[in-house]
Amino acid sequence: MEGSFQRSRALAPLEYFLTLTARTLQTTKQYQEFKTAGTEGITGCEIRSIILPLLADHVIREANHYLRILEYAQKGRD
């Protein structure tokens, strides 16, 4: 991991930003999938939870909002 960070720091600032944005976008999509599966499990009564389904839905909407921001930032480079 440290080697990856050092290679990233050697990039020009714009290249570093774009690389970081792409990696963050990929990771956030994985979180969104996880949160969606959890919410579906809660609303489908497959997962017992102390949180309300509305809160679970809110968590997904937060991930979707962040994904839109990252996708917008990535479109700026294309």
mmCIF file of C-alpha atoms in Angstrom:
data_model
loop_
_atom_site.group_PDB
_atom_site.id
_atom_site.type_symbol
_atom_site.label_atom_id
_atom_site.label_comp_id
_atom_site.label_asym_id
_atom_site.label_seq_id
_atom_site.Cartn_x
_atom_site.Cartn_y
_atom_site.Cartn_z
ATOM 1 C CA MET A 1 0.000 0.000 0.000
ATOM 2 C CA GLU A 2 2.803 2.409 0.865
ATOM 3 C CA GLY A 3 4.443 1.828 -2.516
ATOM 4 C CA SER A 4 1.196 2.714 -4.251
ATOM 5 C CA PHE A 5 1.004 5.950 -2.265
ATOM 6 C CA GLN A 6 4.581 6.871 -3.166
ATOM 7 C CA ARG A 7 3.930 6.212 -6.868
ATOM 8 C CA SER A 8 0.787 8.352 -6.666
ATOM 9 C CA ARG A 9 2.720 11.208 -5.081
ATOM 10 C CA ALA A 10 5.181 11.135 -7.995
ATOM 11 C CA LEU A 11 2.359 11.977 -10.424
ATOM 12 C CA ALA A 12 1.548 15.530 -11.398
ATOM 13 C CA PRO A 13 -1.151 17.071 -9.175
ATOM 14 C CA LEU A 14 -3.899 16.733 -11.810
ATOM 15 C CA GLU A 15 -2.985 13.126 -12.590
ATOM 16 C CA TYR A 16 -2.938 12.357 -8.868
ATOM 17 C CA PHE A 17 -6.400 13.904 -8.450
ATOM 18 C CA LEU A 18 -7.827 11.930 -11.358
ATOM 19 C CA THR A 19 -6.294 8.667 -10.156
ATOM 20 C CA LEU A 20 -7.595 9.259 -6.656
ATOM 21 C CA THR A 21 -11.052 10.101 -7.996
ATOM 22 C CA ALA A 22 -11.186 6.901 -10.060
ATOM 23 C CA ARG A 23 -10.131 4.740 -7.108
ATOM 24 C CA THR A 24 -12.580 6.501 -4.805
ATOM 25 C CA LEU A 25 -15.379 6.025 -7.331
ATOM 26 C CA GLN A 26 -14.670 2.304 -7.538
ATOM 27 C CA THR A 27 -14.610 1.895 -3.755
ATOM 28 C CA THR A 28 -17.773 3.952 -3.277
ATOM 29 C CA LYS A 29 -19.621 1.741 -5.770
ATOM 30 C CA GLN A 30 -18.682 -1.263 -3.648
ATOM 31 C CA TYR A 31 -20.024 0.482 -0.542
ATOM 32 C CA GLN A 32 -23.221 1.365 -2.383
ATOM 33 C CA GLU A 33 -23.750 -2.277 -3.342
ATOM 34 C CA PHE A 34 -23.171 -3.343 0.267
ATOM 35 C CA LYS A 35 -25.572 -0.710 1.611
ATOM 36 C CA THR A 36 -28.203 -1.635 -0.979
ATOM 37 C CA ALA A 37 -27.983 -5.305 -0.033
ATOM 38 C CA GLY A 38 -28.329 -4.391 3.636
ATOM 39 C CA THR A 39 -31.336 -2.183 3.027
ATOM 40 C CA GLU A 40 -33.022 -4.840 0.914
ATOM 41 C CA GLY A 41 -32.377 -7.341 3.698
ATOM 42 C CA ILE A 42 -33.887 -5.006 6.298
ATOM 43 C CA THR A 43 -36.967 -4.122 4.247
ATOM 44 C CA GLY A 44 -37.434 -7.761 3.215
ATOM 45 C CA CYS A 45 -37.242 -8.862 6.873
ATOM 46 C CA GLU A 46 -34.210 -11.050 6.122
ATOM 47 C CA ILE A 47 -31.994 -8.994 8.440
ATOM 48 C CA ARG A 48 -33.058 -8.095 11.956
ATOM 49 C CA SER A 49 -32.092 -4.550 12.742
ATOM 50 C CA ILE A 50 -32.663 -1.824 15.301
ATOM 51 C CA ILE A 51 -32.581 0.898 12.640
ATOM 52 C CA LEU A 52 -35.648 1.930 10.701
ATOM 53 C CA PRO A 53 -35.841 1.141 6.998
ATOM 54 C CA LEU A 54 -36.010 4.884 6.359
ATOM 55 C CA LEU A 55 -32.542 5.324 7.885
ATOM 56 C CA ALA A 56 -31.194 2.477 5.773
ATOM 57 C CA ASP A 57 -32.637 4.167 2.686
ATOM 58 C CA HIS A 58 -31.040 7.452 3.741
ATOM 59 C CA VAL A 59 -27.631 5.760 3.902
ATOM 60 C CA ILE A 60 -28.048 4.574 0.303
ATOM 61 C CA ARG A 61 -29.083 8.047 -0.813
ATOM 62 C CA GLU A 62 -25.907 9.456 0.752
ATOM 63 C CA ALA A 63 -23.798 6.977 -1.221
ATOM 64 C CA ASN A 64 -25.702 7.821 -4.417
ATOM 65 C CA HIS A 65 -25.131 11.535 -3.854
ATOM 66 C CA TYR A 66 -21.401 11.015 -3.342
ATOM 67 C CA LEU A 67 -21.252 8.855 -6.482
ATOM 68 C CA ARG A 68 -22.881 11.653 -8.500
ATOM 69 C CA ILE A 69 -20.237 14.098 -7.237
ATOM 70 C CA LEU A 70 -17.400 11.716 -8.130
ATOM 71 C CA GLU A 71 -18.856 10.949 -11.562
ATOM 72 C CA TYR A 72 -19.185 14.684 -12.224
ATOM 73 C CA ALA A 73 -15.530 15.195 -11.239
ATOM 74 C CA GLN A 74 -14.478 12.329 -13.483
ATOM 75 C CA LYS A 75 -16.436 13.702 -16.461
ATOM 76 C CA GLY A 76 -14.357 16.854 -16.233
ATOM 77 C CA ARG A 77 -11.301 14.890 -17.338
ATOM 78 C CA ASP A 78 -12.926 13.192 -20.352
#
